[in-house]
Coordinates of C-alpha atoms in Angstrom, one line a residue:
Chain E
M1 CA 156.1 89.8 92.9
L2 CA 154.4 91.5 95.8
T3 CA 153.4 89.1 98.6
V4 CA 151.2 89.9 101.6
N5 CA 150.8 87.3 104.3
S6 CA 147.3 85.9 105.1
I7 CA 145.7 87.2 108.3
K8 CA 144.9 85.2 111.3
N9 CA 141.8 87.0 112.4
G10 CA 139.9 89.7 110.6
V11 CA 138.2 90.4 107.3
V12 CA 139.2 90.3 103.7
I13 CA 137.2 92.5 101.3
D14 CA 137.7 90.7 98.0
H15 CA 136.6 91.1 94.4
I16 CA 136.7 94.8 94.5
K17 CA 136.7 96.3 91.0
A18 CA 140.2 97.6 90.3
G19 CA 140.4 101.3 91.2
L20 CA 137.6 101.2 93.8
G21 CA 139.8 100.0 96.6
I22 CA 141.0 103.4 97.6
K23 CA 137.4 104.8 97.6
I24 CA 136.3 102.0 99.9
F25 CA 139.3 102.5 102.1
K26 CA 138.2 106.1 102.5
M27 CA 134.5 105.4 102.9
L28 CA 135.2 102.9 105.7
E29 CA 137.6 105.4 107.2
L30 CA 140.2 102.7 107.5
D31 CA 142.9 105.3 108.0
K32 CA 141.4 105.9 111.4
I33 CA 141.5 102.4 112.9
E34 CA 144.4 101.1 114.9
S35 CA 144.6 97.6 113.5
A36 CA 146.8 96.6 110.6
V37 CA 145.2 97.3 107.3
C38 CA 146.4 96.4 103.8
L39 CA 145.1 97.8 100.5
L40 CA 146.2 95.8 97.5
M41 CA 145.6 97.3 94.1
N42 CA 145.6 95.8 90.6
V43 CA 145.9 92.2 91.8
S44 CA 145.5 89.6 89.0
S45 CA 142.1 88.0 89.0
E46 CA 140.7 85.2 86.9
K47 CA 137.2 86.5 87.3
L48 CA 137.9 90.3 86.9
G49 CA 141.2 90.5 85.1
K50 CA 142.4 92.9 87.8
K51 CA 140.9 93.6 91.2
D52 CA 141.6 95.3 94.5
I53 CA 141.7 93.6 97.9
I54 CA 141.5 95.1 101.4
K55 CA 142.7 93.1 104.4
I56 CA 141.9 94.2 107.9
E57 CA 143.4 92.5 111.0
N58 CA 141.4 91.8 114.2
V59 CA 138.3 93.8 113.0
V60 CA 135.0 92.2 111.9
D61 CA 132.3 94.6 113.0
L62 CA 132.6 97.4 110.4
D63 CA 129.4 98.4 108.6
F64 CA 130.0 97.0 105.1
R65 CA 126.4 97.5 103.8
I66 CA 127.2 100.5 101.7
L67 CA 129.8 98.6 99.7
G68 CA 127.0 96.9 97.7
I69 CA 126.1 100.3 96.3
L70 CA 129.6 100.6 94.8
D71 CA 129.9 97.1 93.5
P72 CA 127.5 94.2 94.4
N73 CA 130.1 91.6 93.3
I74 CA 132.3 92.5 96.3
T75 CA 132.6 89.7 98.9
I76 CA 133.5 89.9 102.5
N77 CA 135.5 87.0 104.0
V78 CA 135.5 86.7 107.8
I79 CA 138.7 84.9 109.0
K80 CA 139.0 83.3 112.4
D81 CA 142.1 81.4 113.5
E82 CA 143.2 81.4 109.9
V83 CA 140.0 79.7 108.8
L84 CA 137.3 81.2 106.6
V85 CA 134.3 81.1 108.8
E86 CA 131.9 83.3 106.8
K87 CA 131.5 84.6 103.3
K88 CA 129.1 87.6 102.9
K89 CA 127.5 88.7 99.7
F90 CA 125.6 92.0 99.5
E91 CA 121.9 92.9 99.6
L92 CA 121.2 96.4 98.5
P93 CA 120.3 98.6 101.5
E94 CA 116.8 100.2 101.6
R95 CA 118.3 103.6 102.4
V96 CA 121.7 105.0 101.8
E97 CA 123.1 108.2 103.2
N98 CA 125.9 110.3 101.9
V99 CA 127.2 107.6 99.5
L100 CA 125.5 108.7 96.3
S101 CA 125.3 112.4 95.3
C102 CA 122.3 113.6 93.3
K103 CA 123.3 114.7 89.8
N104 CA 120.0 116.6 89.1
P105 CA 121.1 120.2 88.8
R106 CA 117.7 121.3 90.0
C107 CA 118.0 119.3 93.2
V108 CA 118.2 121.2 96.5
T109 CA 121.3 119.2 97.4
S110 CA 123.2 121.2 94.8
I111 CA 122.9 124.3 96.9
E112 CA 122.2 123.3 100.5
K113 CA 125.6 122.2 101.7
Y114 CA 125.0 120.7 105.1
I115 CA 122.2 118.2 104.4
D116 CA 122.5 114.5 104.1
H117 CA 122.2 113.0 100.6
V118 CA 119.6 110.3 101.1
F119 CA 118.4 107.8 98.5
Y120 CA 115.8 105.1 98.8
L121 CA 115.8 101.7 97.0
V122 CA 112.9 101.6 94.5
D123 CA 113.8 98.7 92.3
K124 CA 116.0 95.9 93.7
E125 CA 116.3 94.0 90.5
K126 CA 117.3 97.0 88.4
G127 CA 119.4 98.4 91.3
E128 CA 117.5 101.8 91.2
Y129 CA 117.5 104.4 93.9
R130 CA 115.5 107.6 94.2
C131 CA 116.7 110.8 95.7
M132 CA 114.6 111.7 98.8
Y133 CA 114.5 115.4 97.8
C134 CA 113.9 115.6 94.1
D135 CA 112.8 112.0 93.3
E136 CA 115.5 111.7 90.6
I137 CA 116.1 108.0 89.9
Y138 CA 119.6 106.5 89.7
A139 CA 120.6 103.1 88.4
L140 CA 123.7 101.7 90.2
S141 CA 125.1 100.9 86.8
E142 CA 125.4 104.6 86.1
V143 CA 127.0 105.5 89.4
Chain A
M1 CA 94.4 115.1 112.0
L2 CA 96.2 117.6 109.9
K3 CA 97.2 120.0 112.7
G4 CA 101.0 120.6 112.7
R5 CA 101.6 118.6 109.5
H6 CA 103.6 119.7 106.5
L7 CA 102.3 119.5 102.9
L8 CA 105.3 118.8 100.6
D9 CA 103.9 116.3 98.1
P10 CA 100.3 115.9 97.0
M11 CA 100.5 112.3 98.2
D12 CA 101.4 113.3 101.8
F13 CA 97.7 113.4 102.6
T14 CA 95.3 110.4 102.3
T15 CA 92.3 110.8 100.2
L16 CA 90.2 111.1 103.4
E17 CA 92.4 114.0 104.5
I18 CA 92.2 115.6 101.1
D19 CA 88.4 115.3 101.2
E20 CA 88.5 117.0 104.6
V21 CA 90.3 120.0 103.1
L22 CA 88.1 120.1 100.0
E23 CA 85.0 119.9 102.2
L24 CA 86.1 122.9 104.2
G25 CA 87.2 124.7 101.0
G26 CA 83.7 124.1 99.6
Q27 CA 82.1 125.6 102.8
I28 CA 84.4 128.6 102.6
S29 CA 83.6 129.2 99.0
K30 CA 79.9 129.4 99.8
N31 CA 80.2 131.7 102.8
P32 CA 83.7 133.3 103.1
E33 CA 82.5 135.9 105.6
K34 CA 81.9 133.2 108.2
F35 CA 85.6 132.4 108.3
S36 CA 86.9 136.0 108.3
N37 CA 88.3 135.8 111.8
A38 CA 89.3 132.2 111.9
C39 CA 93.1 133.0 112.0
Q40 CA 93.1 136.2 113.9
G41 CA 96.4 136.5 115.7
K42 CA 98.2 134.0 113.4
I43 CA 101.0 134.8 111.1
L44 CA 101.8 133.2 107.7
A45 CA 105.4 133.5 106.4
T46 CA 105.7 133.5 102.6
L47 CA 109.2 132.5 101.6
F48 CA 109.3 133.0 97.8
Y49 CA 112.7 132.4 96.4
E50 CA 111.5 132.8 92.8
P51 CA 108.9 135.0 91.2
S52 CA 105.3 134.0 91.5
T53 CA 102.4 136.4 91.5
R54 CA 99.4 134.1 91.6
T55 CA 100.5 131.6 94.1
R56 CA 101.9 134.2 96.5
F57 CA 98.9 136.5 96.2
S58 CA 96.6 133.5 96.6
F59 CA 98.3 132.5 99.9
E60 CA 98.5 136.1 101.1
A61 CA 94.8 136.7 100.2
A62 CA 93.9 133.5 101.9
M63 CA 95.5 134.4 105.2
L64 CA 94.2 138.0 105.1
R65 CA 90.7 136.7 104.4
L66 CA 91.0 134.5 107.5
G67 CA 91.9 137.5 109.6
G68 CA 95.5 136.6 110.0
Q69 CA 98.6 138.5 109.0
V70 CA 101.5 137.9 106.5
I71 CA 105.2 138.4 106.6
G72 CA 107.9 137.3 104.1
F73 CA 109.8 138.0 101.0
S74 CA 109.1 137.6 97.3
E75 CA 112.6 138.3 96.1
P76 CA 115.5 136.4 97.8
N77 CA 117.9 139.2 97.0
S78 CA 116.1 141.4 99.5
S79 CA 116.5 138.8 102.4
S80 CA 119.3 137.1 104.2
V81 CA 119.3 134.6 101.4
A82 CA 121.4 137.1 99.5
K83 CA 124.0 136.8 102.3
G84 CA 124.2 133.1 101.7
E85 CA 121.9 131.9 104.5
S86 CA 120.9 128.3 104.2
I87 CA 117.3 127.1 103.9
A88 CA 117.7 125.3 107.2
D89 CA 118.7 128.5 109.0
T90 CA 116.1 130.6 107.3
I91 CA 113.2 128.4 108.4
R92 CA 114.5 127.9 111.9
T93 CA 114.5 131.7 112.3
I94 CA 111.2 132.3 110.6
A95 CA 109.6 129.6 112.8
C96 CA 110.4 131.9 115.8
Y97 CA 108.1 134.6 114.2
A98 CA 105.4 132.9 112.3
D99 CA 102.9 130.1 112.9
I100 CA 103.0 128.6 109.4
A101 CA 105.3 129.0 106.4
V102 CA 104.8 128.6 102.7
M103 CA 107.8 128.2 100.4
R104 CA 108.3 128.6 96.6
H105 CA 111.8 127.6 95.6
P106 CA 113.5 126.9 92.2
K107 CA 115.4 123.9 93.7
E108 CA 113.5 120.6 93.9
G109 CA 113.2 119.3 97.4
A110 CA 113.8 122.7 99.1
P111 CA 110.6 122.6 101.1
R112 CA 111.5 119.1 102.3
V113 CA 114.7 120.5 103.7
A114 CA 112.8 123.3 105.3
A115 CA 110.3 120.8 106.9
Q116 CA 113.2 118.8 108.4
Y117 CA 114.3 121.9 110.4
S118 CA 110.9 123.5 111.0
T119 CA 108.8 123.5 114.1
I120 CA 105.9 125.1 112.2
P121 CA 104.0 123.6 109.3
V122 CA 105.6 124.1 105.9
I123 CA 103.6 124.2 102.7
N124 CA 105.3 123.6 99.4
A125 CA 104.2 126.3 97.0
G126 CA 106.2 124.8 94.1
D127 CA 109.7 123.4 94.0
G128 CA 111.3 123.6 90.5
G129 CA 109.6 121.2 88.1
H130 CA 108.9 118.8 90.9
Q131 CA 105.7 119.3 93.0
H132 CA 103.0 121.9 93.5
P133 CA 100.6 120.3 95.9
T134 CA 98.4 123.3 96.6
Q135 CA 97.8 123.7 92.8
T136 CA 96.6 120.1 93.0
L137 CA 94.3 120.9 95.8
T138 CA 93.1 123.9 93.7
D139 CA 92.4 121.6 90.8
L140 CA 90.6 119.1 92.9
L141 CA 88.4 121.6 94.5
T142 CA 87.6 123.1 91.1
I143 CA 86.8 119.8 89.6
K144 CA 84.7 118.7 92.6
S145 CA 82.8 121.9 92.7
L146 CA 82.2 122.1 88.9
K147 CA 81.7 118.4 88.1
D148 CA 80.2 117.4 91.4
N149 CA 82.6 114.6 92.0
L150 CA 86.2 113.4 91.5
S151 CA 85.4 110.0 89.9
N152 CA 84.3 108.7 86.5
L153 CA 86.0 111.4 84.5
T154 CA 88.0 111.5 81.3
I155 CA 90.8 114.0 81.9
G156 CA 92.8 115.4 79.0
L157 CA 96.1 117.0 79.9
C158 CA 97.7 119.0 77.1
G159 CA 101.0 120.7 76.5
D160 CA 104.2 120.3 78.5
L161 CA 103.6 117.1 80.3
K162 CA 107.3 116.5 80.9
F163 CA 108.2 119.5 83.1
G164 CA 104.7 120.4 84.2
R165 CA 104.7 119.7 87.9
T166 CA 101.0 120.5 88.1
V167 CA 100.3 117.7 85.6
H168 CA 102.3 115.1 87.5
S169 CA 100.6 116.0 90.7
L170 CA 97.1 116.0 89.2
I171 CA 97.6 112.6 87.6
K172 CA 98.8 111.2 90.9
A173 CA 95.9 112.8 92.8
M174 CA 93.1 111.9 90.3
S175 CA 94.4 108.3 90.0
R176 CA 93.3 107.7 93.6
Y177 CA 89.7 108.2 92.7
E178 CA 87.6 105.6 91.0
N179 CA 87.3 105.0 87.3
N180 CA 89.1 108.1 86.0
K181 CA 90.8 107.9 82.5
F182 CA 93.6 110.0 81.2
V183 CA 94.3 111.4 77.7
L184 CA 97.9 112.7 77.5
I185 CA 98.3 115.2 74.7
S186 CA 101.8 116.4 74.1
P187 CA 104.6 116.5 71.5
K188 CA 106.9 113.5 71.8
E189 CA 109.6 115.7 73.3
L190 CA 107.3 116.7 76.2
K191 CA 105.7 113.4 77.1
V192 CA 104.8 112.5 80.7
P193 CA 107.9 111.0 82.4
D194 CA 108.1 107.2 82.3
Y195 CA 108.0 106.9 86.1
I196 CA 104.5 108.5 86.2
K197 CA 103.3 106.0 83.6
K198 CA 104.8 103.0 85.3
E199 CA 104.4 103.8 88.9
V200 CA 101.1 105.6 88.9
L201 CA 99.1 104.6 85.8
Q202 CA 100.2 101.1 84.8
K203 CA 100.7 100.0 88.4
N204 CA 97.1 100.9 89.3
N205 CA 95.6 99.6 86.0
I206 CA 94.4 103.1 85.1
E207 CA 93.3 103.6 81.5
F208 CA 95.4 106.2 79.5
I209 CA 96.4 107.0 76.0
E210 CA 99.1 109.3 74.6
V211 CA 98.4 111.3 71.5
E212 CA 99.9 114.3 69.7
R213 CA 96.8 116.0 68.3
M214 CA 94.2 117.6 70.5
E215 CA 91.6 117.7 67.7
D216 CA 91.5 113.9 67.7
V217 CA 90.4 113.5 71.3
I218 CA 88.7 116.6 72.5
E219 CA 85.2 115.3 72.0
R220 CA 85.8 112.5 74.6
L221 CA 87.0 114.8 77.4
D222 CA 85.2 115.9 80.6
I223 CA 88.1 118.1 81.6
L224 CA 90.7 119.7 79.4
Y225 CA 93.7 120.8 81.4
M226 CA 95.9 123.1 79.4
T227 CA 99.5 123.9 80.4
R228 CA 102.1 126.3 79.3
V229 CA 105.4 125.2 77.8
Q230 CA 107.7 126.7 80.5
R231 CA 110.7 128.6 79.2
E232 CA 112.4 128.5 82.6
R233 CA 112.5 124.6 82.6
F234 CA 114.5 124.5 79.3
F235 CA 118.3 124.5 79.1
N236 CA 118.1 125.0 75.4
E237 CA 116.3 128.1 74.1
E238 CA 116.0 126.7 70.5
E239 CA 114.1 123.7 71.8
Y240 CA 111.8 126.0 73.8
L241 CA 111.1 128.2 70.7
R242 CA 110.4 125.1 68.6
L243 CA 107.8 123.7 71.1
K244 CA 106.2 126.7 72.7
D245 CA 103.3 127.0 70.4
S246 CA 102.6 123.3 70.0
Y247 CA 99.0 123.6 71.2
I248 CA 96.6 126.5 71.0
L249 CA 93.1 126.0 72.1
D250 CA 90.7 128.2 70.1
K251 CA 86.9 128.4 69.4
A252 CA 87.2 126.2 66.4
K253 CA 88.7 123.3 68.3
L254 CA 86.2 123.8 71.1
K255 CA 83.3 123.2 68.7
K256 CA 83.9 119.4 68.9
A257 CA 84.0 119.4 72.7
K258 CA 81.2 118.3 75.0
E259 CA 78.9 121.1 76.2
D260 CA 79.7 120.4 79.8
M261 CA 83.5 119.9 79.4
I262 CA 85.5 122.3 81.5
V263 CA 88.8 123.9 80.5
L264 CA 91.3 124.4 83.3
H265 CA 94.7 126.0 83.3
P266 CA 97.1 126.5 86.3
L267 CA 97.9 130.0 84.9
P268 CA 99.8 132.1 83.8
R269 CA 98.6 131.6 80.2
V270 CA 100.7 132.6 77.3
N271 CA 99.5 131.5 73.9
E272 CA 98.0 128.1 74.7
I273 CA 94.4 129.3 75.1
A274 CA 93.2 132.0 72.6
V275 CA 91.6 135.0 74.4
E276 CA 88.4 134.3 72.4
V277 CA 87.9 131.1 74.5
D278 CA 87.6 133.2 77.7
E279 CA 84.0 134.0 76.8
D280 CA 83.1 130.3 76.4
K281 CA 81.0 128.9 79.3
R282 CA 83.5 126.0 79.4
A283 CA 86.4 128.3 80.3
K284 CA 86.9 127.9 84.0
Y285 CA 90.5 128.9 84.6
F286 CA 89.8 132.2 86.3
E287 CA 87.2 130.6 88.5
Q288 CA 89.9 128.0 89.2
A289 CA 92.1 130.7 90.6
K290 CA 89.4 131.7 93.0
Y291 CA 88.9 128.1 94.2
G292 CA 92.7 128.1 94.8
M293 CA 92.4 130.9 97.4
F294 CA 89.5 129.1 99.1
V295 CA 91.3 125.8 99.3
R296 CA 94.4 127.5 100.6
M297 CA 92.2 129.1 103.3
A298 CA 91.0 125.6 104.2
L299 CA 94.5 124.2 104.2
I300 CA 95.9 126.9 106.5
M301 CA 93.0 126.4 108.9
K302 CA 93.6 122.6 108.9
L303 CA 97.4 122.8 109.4
L304 CA 96.9 125.3 112.2
G305 CA 94.2 123.3 113.8
V306 CA 91.7 126.2 113.7
E307 CA 88.0 125.6 113.6
V308 CA 85.0 127.8 113.1
C309 CA 81.7 126.7 114.7

């Protein structure tokens, strides 16, 4: 069985839906940081069956807000001196940039290459976002 | 203050600001000669990425009647767009030559992109099936001029209420005035999108009904706003052919209507209003086109900050 040591200081991104870990790794540009980073895929989970986990040593100040868009069940555990000091759950951000892509074939984002894809939260309970350009609505469940 | 602003969505302006434009549009319609030099020395750029005769001519005529000049294209293949130039680059360049720009584009949100990069006011002249705010201003000025006010009206909207951007915008705009009611007449395949019903009508407790037969409701209406089933919005030709003649307003149907009802249409008309209706005193769609030019004159003046004493 694969074993990975616990970290002394840093963050653990836990309860990632299996398969999403690599996407989050890329979104957070973890390949560009100098600290030790570990991506665990398909780990057994009582809650999810299988899950992915990311451990990052000596880094706590990354912007994790966009992760809630991908999966609101993700948790962030902040570790200090081998003790869990903070457990973060997600609030959906009011505005997201370049995380979702508009699927409306009539939207200008389908032809204008160098613009940001911007979505605004319109319904927190349903997890619905609206494209800034064409007003198309997306439920996170369909992302 | 509207000087320097963009108009991308009918809701970009407050009702007070809209009233300001309509007030000026009304003055222009009564005495157009008075405004014939208002925009002397100013240039309007018309960036039309898809065909449009009425809207483009209306804007060009508006600027010319204000004494200004017009540059632009009506066919993207004859411009740098054919070379693959982005909207952002096109507008940044055009802003060096013109004082104000008007854009028609098949992609939804294109004028918003232009506005993000523009140093001159951008007017949305229609973006896909999304918004057409100057058609809304046209409709408002027509209604205000012919019905004396914008409140206490029962407005019937008939035809393609799903893809009809003019319908969406008009519902939003008229919902802001007191005590208006809506009668939404369409086949079930072309009903008003849910978000308009929820976010505009239900949210503001505005009375509306949805029906499939015009004959059942025409007698209640103060305004009947007919729309074309737009072939260009369908991905499925068969679906279009099946629905295109869902509603045809003719003399027989008009018999039940109020004497002072007005029939409007954003034009172009195909089959949805029989030619025989044109002679009826309630047919106001060509007059509506004229109000469209006057309100665009008013809008150009307001966005440029030009006044006539």
